[in-house]
XYZ file of N, CA and C in Angstrom:
867
model
N -11.293 22.538 -23.334
C -9.987 22.796 -24.280
C -8.907 22.785 -23.488
N -7.725 22.110 -24.508
C -6.426 21.799 -24.078
C -5.342 22.719 -24.093
N -4.425 22.807 -22.573
C -3.182 23.509 -22.647
C -2.476 22.896 -21.649
N -1.174 23.062 -22.885
C 0.420 22.588 -21.922
C 0.967 23.447 -20.971
N 0.753 22.535 -20.341
C 1.644 23.336 -18.898
C 3.266 22.454 -18.580
N 4.238 23.052 -19.080
C 5.414 22.519 -19.396
C 6.133 22.673 -17.962
N 5.244 24.002 -16.693
C 6.207 23.631 -15.692
C 6.112 22.722 -14.986
N 5.265 21.444 -15.238
C 4.734 20.453 -14.243
C 5.828 19.930 -14.094
N 7.013 19.952 -15.344
C 8.226 18.981 -16.201
C 9.239 19.527 -15.671
N 9.282 20.584 -15.123
C 10.693 21.321 -14.608
C 10.122 21.482 -13.120
N 9.422 21.684 -12.730
C 9.542 21.240 -11.009
C 9.729 20.506 -10.122
N 10.746 20.070 -8.794
C 10.656 19.254 -8.444
C 9.966 17.601 -8.578
N 9.062 17.995 -8.100
C 8.184 16.484 -8.328
C 8.217 15.829 -9.516
N 7.697 16.815 -10.831
C 7.907 17.145 -11.927
C 9.175 15.888 -12.448
N 10.697 16.557 -11.765
C 11.621 15.447 -12.500
C 11.661 13.975 -12.043
N 10.944 14.030 -10.345
C 11.330 12.570 -9.764
C 10.037 11.852 -10.568
N 9.036 12.074 -10.961
C 8.151 11.508 -11.950
C 8.930 11.022 -12.762
N 9.456 11.906 -13.667
C 9.848 11.502 -15.022
C 11.453 10.119 -14.336
N 11.794 10.390 -13.560
C 12.587 9.761 -13.527
C 12.309 8.470 -12.670
N 11.341 8.028 -12.503
C 10.747 7.193 -11.742
C 10.172 6.252 -13.551
N 9.193 7.341 -14.462
C 9.129 6.023 -15.015
C 10.315 5.651 -16.273
N 11.109 6.258 -16.235
C 13.124 6.310 -16.463
C 12.984 4.548 -15.902
N 13.350 4.952 -14.340
C 13.829 3.508 -13.747
C 12.539 2.486 -14.102
N 11.621 2.477 -13.951
C 10.680 1.788 -13.717
C 10.825 0.617 -15.055
N 10.846 1.989 -16.118
C 10.692 1.185 -17.467
C 12.307 0.503 -18.198
N 13.338 0.602 -17.019
C 14.597 -0.133 -17.460
C 14.293 -1.543 -16.554
N 13.411 -1.252 -15.428
C 13.765 -2.227 -14.651
C 12.818 -3.246 -14.875
N 11.657 -3.129 -15.736
C 10.572 -3.615 -16.360
C 11.153 -5.088 -17.662
N 11.853 -3.870 -17.913
C 12.789 -4.429 -19.344
C 14.187 -5.256 -19.387
N 14.274 -4.920 -17.795
C 15.601 -5.433 -18.459
C 15.231 -7.322 -17.637
N 14.161 -6.817 -16.443
C 13.498 -8.236 -16.149
C 12.903 -8.750 -17.022
N 12.420 -8.788 -18.204
C 11.626 -9.504 -19.552
C 12.847 -10.353 -20.420
N 14.040 -8.732 -20.498
C 14.980 -9.074 -21.517
C 15.509 -10.936 -20.963
N 15.400 -10.799 -19.759
C 15.952 -12.480 -19.056
C 15.181 -13.472 -19.759
N 13.553 -13.076 -19.586
C 12.899 -13.929 -20.375
C 11.943 -14.157 -19.391
N 10.912 -15.183 -20.021
C 9.157 -15.117 -18.621
C 9.094 -15.958 -18.222
N 8.035 -16.194 -16.888
C 8.273 -17.665 -15.987
C 6.374 -16.918 -14.981
N 5.761 -17.783 -14.911
C 4.735 -18.284 -14.559
C 4.870 -18.577 -13.565
N 6.106 -18.127 -12.375
C 6.021 -17.872 -11.612
C 4.734 -16.811 -10.752
N 4.357 -16.746 -9.453
C 3.542 -15.819 -9.268
C 4.040 -14.710 -8.132
N 5.105 -15.293 -7.243
C 5.883 -14.383 -7.547
C 6.652 -13.193 -8.214
N 7.770 -13.354 -9.585
C 7.850 -12.849 -10.516
C 6.767 -11.968 -11.249
N 5.979 -12.270 -11.412
C 4.563 -11.879 -12.083
C 3.707 -10.770 -11.198
N 4.146 -11.083 -9.820
C 3.614 -10.089 -8.918
C 4.718 -8.371 -9.601
N 5.867 -8.780 -9.039
C 6.871 -7.767 -9.140
C 6.491 -6.985 -10.907
N 6.695 -8.199 -11.758
C 6.272 -7.444 -13.231
C 5.213 -6.392 -13.150
N 4.223 -6.821 -12.974
C 3.384 -5.849 -12.450
C 3.487 -5.140 -11.697
N 4.074 -5.000 -10.772
C 4.293 -3.926 -9.771
C 4.538 -2.861 -10.579
N 5.988 -3.139 -11.896
C 6.612 -2.168 -12.103
C 6.205 -1.988 -13.649
N 5.222 -2.874 -14.128
C 4.386 -2.076 -15.350
C 3.470 -0.889 -15.179
N 2.344 -1.465 -13.922
C 1.446 -0.925 -13.250
C 1.998 0.888 -12.349
N 3.125 0.720 -12.207
C 3.409 2.015 -11.758
C 3.736 2.783 -12.399
N 4.644 2.358 -13.585
C 5.175 2.682 -15.081
C 3.940 4.252 -15.112
N 3.187 2.881 -15.679
C 1.362 3.456 -16.655
C 0.708 4.357 -16.265
N 0.893 4.798 -14.573
C 0.197 5.338 -13.709
C 1.029 6.601 -13.975
N 2.416 6.298 -13.854
C 3.250 7.882 -13.280
C 3.026 8.426 -14.650
N 3.211 7.685 -15.784
C 3.053 8.359 -16.929
C 2.177 8.916 -16.884
N 1.154 8.193 -17.105
C -0.244 8.890 -16.823
C -0.732 10.681 -16.171
N -0.173 10.583 -15.293
C -0.079 11.398 -14.158
C 0.404 12.638 -15.012
N 1.725 12.694 -15.590
C 2.624 13.383 -16.388
C 1.813 14.082 -17.503
N 1.081 13.116 -18.226
C 0.039 13.563 -18.934
C -0.549 14.408 -18.807
N -1.237 13.709 -18.037
C -2.274 14.914 -17.263
C -2.084 15.930 -16.894
N -1.482 16.237 -15.557
C -0.675 17.561 -15.637
C -0.648 18.212 -16.598
N 0.167 17.842 -17.286
C 1.126 18.567 -18.305
C 0.385 18.743 -19.491
N -1.182 18.547 -19.705
C -2.070 18.972 -20.644
C -3.442 19.125 -19.836
N -3.074 19.833 -18.056
C -4.188 20.223 -17.777
C -5.425 19.569 -17.334
N -5.596 18.829 -17.740
C -6.752 17.550 -17.440
C -6.945 17.153 -16.598
N -5.976 17.421 -15.753
C -6.842 16.508 -14.637
C -7.573 17.392 -13.749
N -7.094 18.744 -14.317
C -7.958 20.458 -13.156
C -10.192 19.390 -13.474
N -9.830 18.841 -14.743
C -11.267 19.142 -15.157
C -11.749 16.976 -14.906
N -11.184 16.173 -13.997
C -11.463 15.160 -13.402
C -12.779 15.569 -12.468
N -13.266 14.291 -12.438
C -14.630 14.525 -10.923
C -13.800 13.973 -9.891
N -12.401 13.911 -9.322
C -12.034 13.475 -8.881
C -11.352 14.503 -7.648
N -10.491 14.106 -6.881
C -9.729 15.653 -5.835
C -8.630 14.960 -6.387
N -7.461 15.346 -7.094
C -6.202 14.906 -7.637
C -5.380 14.818 -6.563
N -5.382 15.988 -5.896
C -4.187 15.969 -4.756
C -4.364 14.751 -4.228
N -5.291 14.142 -3.462
C -5.805 12.927 -3.038
C -5.173 11.367 -3.502
N -5.507 12.355 -4.793
C -5.221 10.791 -5.479
C -3.801 10.774 -5.957
N -3.119 11.111 -6.331
C -1.463 11.673 -6.585
C -0.694 11.076 -5.602
N -1.500 11.719 -3.748
C -0.861 11.105 -2.911
C -0.952 9.684 -2.336
N -2.065 8.798 -2.612
C -2.400 7.801 -2.518
C -1.590 6.661 -3.435
N -1.352 7.375 -4.404
C -1.324 6.737 -5.958
C 0.457 6.462 -5.535
N 1.368 7.836 -4.756
C 2.337 7.651 -4.703
C 2.343 6.643 -3.497
N 1.646 6.957 -2.675
C 1.905 5.722 -1.008
C 1.936 4.539 -1.921
N 1.314 4.418 -2.687
C 1.286 2.234 -3.060
C 1.738 2.557 -3.613
N 2.201 2.950 -4.537
C 3.905 2.668 -5.215
C 5.091 2.404 -4.920
N 4.750 3.029 -3.485
C 5.858 3.337 -3.026
C 6.213 1.546 -2.702
N 4.898 1.321 -1.965
C 5.079 -0.258 -1.094
C 4.760 -1.363 -1.900
N 4.153 -1.143 -2.966
C 4.181 -2.117 -4.348
C 5.751 -2.073 -4.422
N 6.612 -1.041 -5.276
C 7.818 -0.917 -5.584
C 8.863 -1.647 -4.485
N 8.485 -1.600 -2.881
C 9.237 -2.383 -1.906
C 9.818 -3.888 -2.446
N 8.085 -4.002 -1.964
C 7.810 -5.717 -1.880
C 8.272 -6.512 -2.866
N 8.244 -5.634 -4.590
C 8.603 -6.679 -5.280
C 10.230 -6.256 -5.604
N 10.913 -5.026 -4.896
C 12.336 -5.067 -4.631
C 13.059 -6.329 -3.849
N 12.212 -6.066 -3.082
C 12.419 -7.390 -2.097
C 12.395 -9.237 -2.417
N 11.444 -8.828 -2.971
C 11.303 -10.176 -3.312
C 11.809 -10.470 -4.870
N 12.577 -9.685 -5.610
C 12.955 -10.261 -6.296
C 14.510 -10.519 -6.086
N 14.860 -9.175 -5.839
C 16.151 -9.637 -5.268
C 16.699 -10.833 -4.304
N 15.542 -10.786 -3.805
C 15.568 -12.661 -2.356
C 15.670 -13.920 -3.813
N 14.466 -13.456 -4.348
C 13.980 -14.861 -4.909
C 15.287 -15.043 -6.872
N 15.158 -13.713 -6.877
C 15.006 -14.281 -8.131
C 16.721 -14.056 -8.779
N 17.523 -13.237 -7.950
C 19.049 -12.597 -8.569
C 19.901 -13.584 -7.822
N 21.412 -13.737 -8.267
C 22.898 -14.305 -8.168
C 23.708 -13.579 -8.240
N 24.503 -14.056 -7.632
C 25.561 -13.264 -7.927
C 26.756 -13.614 -9.540
N 26.175 -13.586 -10.319
C 26.623 -14.243 -11.326
C 25.896 -13.609 -12.776
N 24.285 -13.037 -12.344
C 23.185 -12.606 -12.824
C 23.400 -11.177 -12.526
N 23.611 -11.410 -13.916
C 24.055 -9.740 -14.437
C 22.641 -8.510 -14.383
N 21.457 -9.302 -15.490
C 20.507 -8.641 -15.402
C 19.956 -8.203 -14.595
N 19.728 -9.739 -13.932
C 19.043 -9.441 -12.920
C 19.205 -8.397 -11.467
N 20.501 -8.705 -11.345
C 20.928 -7.471 -10.186
C 20.793 -5.778 -10.569
N 21.041 -5.888 -11.809
C 20.684 -4.778 -12.624
C 19.222 -4.431 -12.197
N 18.485 -5.627 -12.463
C 17.227 -4.706 -12.475
C 16.884 -5.089 -10.826
N 17.259 -5.407 -10.103
C 17.017 -5.230 -8.415
C 17.238 -4.097 -8.179
N 18.717 -3.112 -8.609
C 19.258 -1.829 -8.594
C 18.580 -1.013 -8.181
N 17.727 -1.021 -10.210
C 17.078 -0.038 -10.571
C 16.312 -0.334 -9.523
N 14.886 -1.002 -9.130
C 13.858 -1.239 -8.315
C 14.077 -0.430 -7.635
N 15.086 -0.681 -6.784
C 15.413 0.028 -5.662
C 15.709 1.728 -5.266
N 16.693 2.124 -6.929
C 16.545 3.473 -6.618
C 14.834 3.865 -7.516
N 14.364 3.763 -8.011
C 12.731 3.570 -7.885
C 12.074 3.872 -6.566
N 12.458 2.724 -5.840
C 11.595 3.053 -4.370
C 12.174 4.493 -3.784
N 13.030 4.597 -3.829
C 13.778 6.047 -2.821
C 12.779 6.912 -3.890
N 13.115 6.735 -5.537
C 11.947 8.147 -6.064
C 10.199 8.569 -5.051
N 10.224 7.630 -5.856
C 8.395 7.139 -4.758
C 8.492 7.287 -3.366
N 9.172 7.124 -2.733
C 9.536 7.426 -1.307
C 9.718 8.916 -1.618
N 10.410 9.381 -1.869
C 11.231 11.286 -2.121
C 9.111 11.694 -2.805
N 8.635 11.512 -3.710
C 7.482 12.240 -4.375
C 6.337 11.999 -2.802
N 6.180 10.877 -2.441
C 5.157 10.692 -0.599
C 5.606 12.124 -0.212
N 7.320 12.363 0.348
C 7.246 13.272 1.246
C 7.250 14.416 0.793
N 6.997 15.072 -0.875
C 7.299 15.919 -1.168
C 5.782 16.055 -1.269
N 4.896 15.218 -1.789
C 3.694 15.854 -1.787
C 2.236 16.573 -0.764
N 2.779 15.166 -0.087
C 2.060 15.159 1.323
C 1.503 16.438 2.185
N 0.882 16.700 3.192
C 0.593 17.544 2.981
C 1.455 18.206 4.868
N 1.903 19.250 4.892
C 3.019 19.914 5.861
C 1.878 20.292 7.197
N 2.515 20.357 8.373
C 1.694 21.088 9.223
C 1.415 22.401 8.868
N 0.165 22.896 9.271
C -0.494 24.350 8.414
C -1.260 24.576 7.514
N -1.131 23.699 6.486
C -1.501 23.194 5.236
C -2.824 23.018 4.980
N -3.756 23.458 4.465
C -5.169 23.098 3.635
C -4.495 21.843 2.764
N -4.789 20.600 3.078
C -5.108 19.828 1.958
C -5.979 18.540 1.719
N -5.977 17.691 0.956
C -6.647 16.334 1.258
C -6.374 15.970 2.596
N -7.545 14.677 2.288
C -7.355 13.921 3.556
C -5.966 12.877 3.552
N -6.223 12.166 2.197
C -4.821 11.177 1.322
C -3.240 11.491 2.105
N -3.348 12.925 2.325
C -1.373 13.842 2.231
C -1.947 14.495 3.352
N -2.521 13.528 4.497
C -2.374 13.842 5.988
C -1.905 12.402 6.230
N -0.956 12.278 7.391
C -0.694 11.083 7.552
C -1.214 9.972 8.146
N -2.505 10.418 8.837
C -3.648 10.284 8.579
C -4.142 8.654 7.547
N -4.155 9.723 6.559
C -4.705 9.188 5.340
C -3.897 8.341 4.493
N -2.402 8.640 4.421
C -1.478 7.607 4.051
C -1.356 6.556 5.085
N -1.735 6.206 6.250
C -1.584 4.899 6.836
C -2.596 4.355 6.376
N -3.770 4.901 5.497
C -4.763 3.934 4.789
C -4.581 3.393 4.121
N -3.751 3.782 2.944
C -2.900 3.636 1.815
C -2.308 2.051 2.415
N -1.568 2.678 3.361
C -0.316 1.199 3.876
C -1.388 0.110 4.802
N -2.821 0.495 5.289
C -3.504 -1.184 5.538
C -4.195 -1.490 4.559
N -4.364 -1.068 3.905
C -4.960 -1.135 2.530
C -3.996 -1.933 1.550
N -2.866 -2.460 1.214
C -2.290 -2.876 0.899
C -1.510 -3.755 1.860
N -1.236 -4.099 2.897
C -0.964 -4.817 3.800
C -2.068 -5.901 4.307
N -3.031 -5.697 3.972
C -4.347 -6.444 3.903
C -4.256 -6.463 2.640
N -4.178 -6.552 1.204
C -3.978 -7.428 0.099
C -2.303 -8.119 -0.548
N -1.722 -7.893 1.054
C -0.742 -8.615 0.570
C -1.193 -10.073 1.404
N -1.489 -9.975 2.749
C -2.285 -10.905 4.020
C -3.438 -11.749 2.756
N -4.218 -10.949 1.952
C -4.840 -12.180 0.913
C -4.451 -12.783 -0.123
N -2.883 -11.907 -0.683
C -2.721 -13.159 -1.439
C -1.759 -14.300 -0.763
N -1.161 -14.760 0.593
C -0.985 -15.284 1.421
C -1.582 -16.423 1.796
N -3.011 -15.957 2.348
C -3.694 -16.747 2.645
C -4.942 -17.314 2.019
N -4.669 -17.884 0.690
C -5.113 -18.456 -0.314
C -4.732 -19.388 -0.410
N -3.167 -19.862 -0.371
C -2.497 -20.614 -0.222
C -2.765 -21.907 0.941
N -3.825 -21.499 2.203
C -3.518 -21.941 3.168
C -5.402 -22.619 2.917
N -5.741 -23.816 3.969
C -7.793 -23.646 3.708
C -7.637 -23.959 5.421
N -7.674 -22.147 5.735
C -8.195 -21.201 6.686
C -9.327 -21.684 7.202
N -10.439 -22.363 6.233
C -11.601 -22.656 6.601
C -12.388 -23.337 7.528
N -11.072 -25.136 7.678
C -10.698 -25.500 8.679
C -10.674 -25.675 9.778
N -10.746 -24.224 10.589
C -10.382 -23.821 11.628
C -11.180 -22.084 11.780
N -12.341 -22.654 13.380
C -12.734 -21.526 13.028
C -12.072 -20.171 13.932
N -10.952 -20.348 14.376
C -10.241 -19.248 14.802
C -9.775 -18.458 13.314
N -8.851 -19.319 12.203
C -8.358 -19.022 11.284
C -9.591 -18.244 10.391
N -10.861 -18.504 10.568
C -12.224 -18.154 9.816
C -12.310 -16.094 10.150
N -12.110 -16.693 11.466
C -12.221 -14.859 12.393
C -11.027 -14.253 11.870
N -9.811 -14.713 11.902
C -8.600 -13.347 11.662
C -8.664 -13.640 9.837
N -9.546 -13.963 9.329
C -9.671 -13.487 7.713
C -10.930 -12.626 7.667
N -11.460 -13.210 8.386
C -12.762 -12.097 8.392
C -12.158 -10.655 8.836
N -11.937 -10.434 9.929
C -10.877 -9.476 10.168
C -10.380 -8.535 9.277
N -9.258 -9.694 8.906
C -8.453 -8.509 7.783
C -9.682 -8.661 6.536
N -10.744 -9.225 6.299
C -11.605 -8.229 5.165
C -12.333 -6.430 5.774
N -12.711 -7.191 7.285
C -13.716 -5.963 7.237
C -12.978 -4.815 7.126
N -11.844 -5.034 7.988
C -11.006 -3.915 8.155
C -10.053 -2.888 7.222
N -10.183 -4.463 5.897
C -10.083 -3.546 4.724
C -11.195 -3.113 3.377
N -12.045 -4.011 3.621
C -13.029 -2.825 3.246
C -12.957 -1.413 4.110
N -13.235 -1.652 5.276
C -13.576 -0.483 5.646
C -12.724 0.971 5.504
N -11.092 0.710 5.072
C -10.397 1.043 5.099
C -9.895 1.811 3.618
N -10.912 0.334 2.588
C -10.901 1.200 1.203
C -11.879 1.325 1.327
N -12.643 1.508 1.149
C -14.129 2.746 1.030
C -13.445 4.562 1.960
N -13.079 3.976 2.830
C -13.007 5.676 3.115
C -11.833 6.250 1.914
N -10.456 5.150 1.046
C -9.805 5.976 0.038
C -10.696 6.369 -0.638
N -11.680 5.171 -1.264
C -12.344 5.533 -2.455
C -13.483 6.971 -1.861
N -14.008 7.395 -0.706
C -14.938 8.399 -1.069
C -14.371 9.123 -0.667
N -12.613 9.281 -0.385
C -11.974 10.469 -0.004
C -11.224 10.824 -1.943
N -10.815 10.223 -2.606
C -10.763 10.155 -3.981
C -11.827 10.933 -4.644
N -13.533 10.145 -4.653
C -14.437 10.126 -5.306
C -14.968 11.843 -4.856
N -14.520 11.960 -3.423
C -15.182 13.727 -3.284
C -16.474 12.911 -2.563
N -16.202 12.033 -1.922
C -18.436 11.623 -1.525
C -18.442 11.515 0.424
N -17.223 12.127 1.235
C -17.441 12.290 2.665
C -17.793 13.081 2.571
N -17.778 14.283 2.330
C -19.317 15.425 2.058
C -20.438 15.333 2.376
N -20.642 13.874 1.833
C -22.427 13.410 2.190
C -22.569 12.369 3.046
N -21.217 12.192 3.956
C -21.770 11.235 4.549
C -22.468 12.510 6.298
N -23.904 10.808 6.354
C -24.611 11.681 7.603
C -24.316 12.266 9.051
N -23.210 10.968 9.010
C -22.469 11.551 10.416
C -21.296 12.079 10.575
N -20.793 12.844 11.992
C -19.171 13.478 11.740
C -18.170 12.367 11.658
N -17.684 12.968 9.807
C -17.020 12.543 9.795
C -15.285 11.269 10.345
N -15.031 12.292 12.058
C -13.746 12.601 12.262
C -14.005 11.545 13.210
N -15.390 11.520 14.128
C -15.506 10.699 14.930
C -16.185 9.211 14.460
N -16.802 9.153 13.110
C -16.854 7.738 13.306
C -15.125 7.215 12.824
N -14.441 7.862 12.369
C -13.151 7.053 11.750
C -12.923 7.126 12.674
N -12.545 7.747 14.512
C -12.455 7.199 15.414
C -13.224 5.676 16.080
N -14.397 5.439 15.479
C -14.673 4.759 16.184
C -14.336 3.337 15.841
N -14.505 3.464 14.156
C -13.823 2.177 13.462
C -12.783 1.679 14.038
N -11.929 3.391 13.902
C -9.934 2.762 14.034
C -10.318 1.803 15.628
N -10.438 1.995 16.291
C -10.676 1.771 17.822
C -10.986 -0.207 17.367
N -12.082 -0.074 16.852
C -13.156 -1.585 16.679
C -11.574 -2.508 15.493
N -11.046 -1.445 15.087
C -10.403 -2.200 14.142
C -8.800 -3.018 15.131
N -8.603 -1.779 15.985
C -7.195 -2.264 16.880
C -7.803 -3.471 17.722
N -9.035 -3.457 18.129
C -9.479 -4.384 19.249
C -9.516 -5.669 17.855
N -9.863 -5.741 16.654
C -9.606 -7.055 16.044
C -8.541 -7.546 15.154
N -7.646 -6.888 15.524
C -6.218 -7.311 14.601
C -5.805 -7.579 16.190
N -5.525 -7.085 17.748
C -5.303 -7.675 18.818
C -6.008 -8.778 18.677
N -6.623 -9.457 18.547
C -7.029 -11.087 18.498
C -6.613 -11.922 17.282
N -6.816 -10.910 15.372
C -5.926 -12.009 14.855
C -4.616 -12.117 15.773
N -3.907 -11.739 15.308
C -2.348 -11.411 15.808
C -2.149 -12.591 17.249
N -3.187 -12.350 18.268
C -3.352 -13.991 19.151
C -3.895 -15.513 18.390
N -4.731 -15.159 17.696
C -4.971 -16.551 17.124
C -4.759 -17.294 15.568
N -4.419 -16.240 14.907
C -3.418 -16.921 13.495
C -2.248 -17.654 14.115
N -1.512 -17.003 14.794
C -0.235 -17.793 15.443
C -0.361 -19.165 15.683
N -1.717 -19.190 16.934
C -1.898 -20.212 17.695
C -2.644 -21.320 16.438
N -3.479 -20.865 15.601
C -3.973 -22.116 14.667
C -2.853 -22.350 13.656
N -1.743 -21.426 13.161
C -1.475 -21.719 11.916
C 0.054 -22.533 12.490
N 0.600 -22.199 13.508
C 1.871 -23.142 13.839
C 2.011 -24.160 14.838
N 0.488 -24.171 15.061
C 0.499 -25.364 16.126
C 0.553 -26.771 15.661
N 1.061 -27.564 16.400
C 1.314 -28.804 15.710
C 1.791 -29.035 14.163
N 2.688 -27.996 13.546
C 2.794 -27.285 12.389
C 4.636 -26.738 12.294
N 5.469 -27.497 12.714
C 6.434 -27.325 12.053
C 7.225 -27.198 11.648
N 7.988 -26.110 10.907
C 8.225 -26.224 9.615
C 8.999 -26.967 9.007
N 8.726 -27.392 7.802
C 9.314 -28.417 6.745
C 10.409 -28.077 6.431
N 11.303 -29.493 5.802
C 12.608 -29.328 5.401
C 12.360 -29.093 4.293
N 12.657 -27.689 3.417
C 12.174 -27.459 2.303
C 13.215 -27.182 1.337
N 13.190 -27.501 0.320
C 14.683 -27.211 -0.677
C 14.832 -25.930 -1.163
N 13.955 -25.235 -0.672
C 14.886 -23.410 -0.689
C 13.598 -22.797 -0.768
N 13.951 -21.364 -0.141
C 12.765 -20.397 0.466
C 11.683 -20.135 -0.673
N 11.527 -20.036 -1.546
C 10.874 -19.682 -1.999
C 9.285 -20.871 -2.137
N 10.222 -22.183 -2.570
C 9.342 -23.310 -2.735
C 8.224 -23.937 -1.171
N 9.116 -22.924 0.114
C 8.409 -22.973 1.240
C 7.304 -22.653 1.154
N 6.202 -22.967 1.519
C 4.650 -22.003 1.835
C 4.658 -21.897 3.707
N 5.234 -22.452 4.140
C 5.368 -22.417 5.501
C 5.454 -20.771 5.837
N 6.250 -20.370 5.637
C 7.085 -19.002 5.117
C 5.934 -17.850 4.787
N 4.568 -18.434 4.034
C 4.316 -17.858 4.240
C 2.967 -17.322 5.490
N 2.882 -18.316 6.197
C 2.442 -18.208 7.414
C 3.379 -17.283 8.137
N 4.165 -17.089 8.438
C 5.359 -16.160 8.699
C 5.088 -15.249 8.193
N 5.226 -14.373 6.914
C 4.959 -13.011 7.059
C 3.329 -12.916 6.913
N 2.226 -14.198 7.078
C 1.004 -13.667 7.331
C 1.082 -13.194 8.970
N 2.076 -13.324 9.797
C 1.911 -13.118 10.977
C 2.414 -12.213 11.122
N 3.930 -12.093 10.546
C 4.222 -10.714 10.705
C 3.374 -9.290 9.760
N 3.080 -9.697 9.098
C 2.026 -8.380 8.409
C 0.754 -8.303 8.935
N 0.494 -9.430 10.107
C -0.899 -8.872 10.380
C -0.210 -8.115 11.985
N 1.010 -8.023 12.557
C 1.372 -6.955 13.288
C 1.522 -5.588 13.359
N 1.672 -5.743 11.659
C 2.311 -4.537 11.068
C 0.857 -3.605 10.722
N -0.019 -4.231 10.720
C -1.338 -3.885 10.647
C -1.196 -3.268 11.751
N -1.624 -3.879 12.935
C -1.775 -4.112 14.415
C -1.535 -2.127 13.833
N 0.048 -2.365 14.163
C 0.958 -0.703 14.581
C 0.326 0.027 13.797
N -0.284 0.126 12.365
C -0.305 0.744 11.956
C -1.890 1.597 12.508
N -2.644 0.568 12.525
C -4.393 1.380 13.372
C -4.225 0.923 14.678
N -3.031 1.494 15.105
C -3.188 1.963 16.495
C -2.733 3.454 16.503
N -1.514 3.561 15.111
C -0.943 4.595 15.170
C -2.368 5.700 14.541
N -2.805 5.052 13.275
C -4.004 5.597 12.807
C -5.398 5.922 13.812
N -5.122 5.085 15.039
C -6.103 5.974 16.493
C -5.719 6.806 16.466
N -4.260 6.800 17.327
C -3.551 8.002 17.721
C -4.229 9.083 17.486
N -3.641 9.258 16.171
C -3.464 10.462 15.506
C -5.682 11.075 15.351
N -6.162 10.040 15.460
C -7.726 10.494 15.190
C -8.524 10.694 16.709
N -7.433 10.221 17.386
C -8.056 10.542 18.645
C -7.312 11.715 19.282
N -6.198 12.114 18.481
C -5.741 13.816 18.872
C -6.681 15.179 17.863
N -6.767 14.101 16.546
C -7.526 15.382 15.646
C -9.481 15.509 16.957
N -10.074 14.616 16.675
C -10.781 14.476 17.676
C -11.155 15.439 19.287
N -10.246 14.969 19.375
C -10.327 15.344 21.943
C -9.619 16.608 21.670
N -8.206 16.619 20.729
C -7.238 17.319 21.558
C -7.715 18.515 20.452
N -7.584 18.623 19.120
C -8.036 19.900 18.521
C -9.053 20.227 18.148
N -10.070 19.754 18.914
C -11.885 19.904 19.056
C -11.476 20.586 19.880
N -10.986 20.067 21.083
C -11.167 20.864 22.154
C -10.561 22.124 22.399
N -9.237 22.169 21.310
C -8.498 23.534 21.018
C -9.456 24.521 20.555
N -10.368 24.133 19.712
C -10.942 24.797 19.055
C -11.931 25.382 19.481
N -12.829 24.954 20.350
C -13.420 24.858 20.843
C -13.497 25.889 22.504
N -12.455 25.816 22.555
C -12.023 26.624 24.047
C -11.979 27.748 23.979
N -12.816 29.102 25.009
C -13.191 30.183 24.748
C -11.573 30.791 24.529
N -11.419 31.891 24.019
C -10.214 33.000 23.847
C -9.819 33.732 25.016
């Protein structure tokens, strides 16, 4: 039986979500009113705003009707993971659109960029509101390591989008880098899916220790990719004279190098939190009073 709970619309996080729906709607409406483009960057921006609008509206409806309590998933983990993902998607969309598609006399494009950055602030606020605080009992994705898992997965997706423009299979070194991105992406993505689906309890081994080992391996693998990718990608490959920033595929090599370093930093932070959880927290819990 459906029961309406209007309290979710008047709570601070509910108000933030309503504003997210409004601003994402305004953003993709302004972009759409300018005209349609087949540019992949333009399509990514529009998809990001539309996706965030639809999922945020769905979350509001499910919580308003209390149907979220009947879903076979960890709702807190789901909304936290989505808020983090939406923040990252809107961040990338805001930067890309403001750099590539705005000009000093493009009023609607400037307006779309402004509302997109305001949307980014709102989603960042939501992450801060719903993530777990010290001493609280909540889902894994509401913690810092859980949010880092979402970041690691998203960064890997950005790398995959950029890698497809290059013949990486020509060089064994680049093949290894793509293998690193793929293996670590699958690992982080499965952790997110298992957490949201409440399947972690079925794992036969101590999860904290397994996560720590996998994080250490991911750090070691990304360390090799941070070194190997620039060596193979930029060796005998200077930047060409491109007519514009958007049309220069060489810039994507720089993006991949930066994203590889960013993911390395994320996995290092994730490993530190995991080690702290396994060894420091575990030692405190087992220490006799």
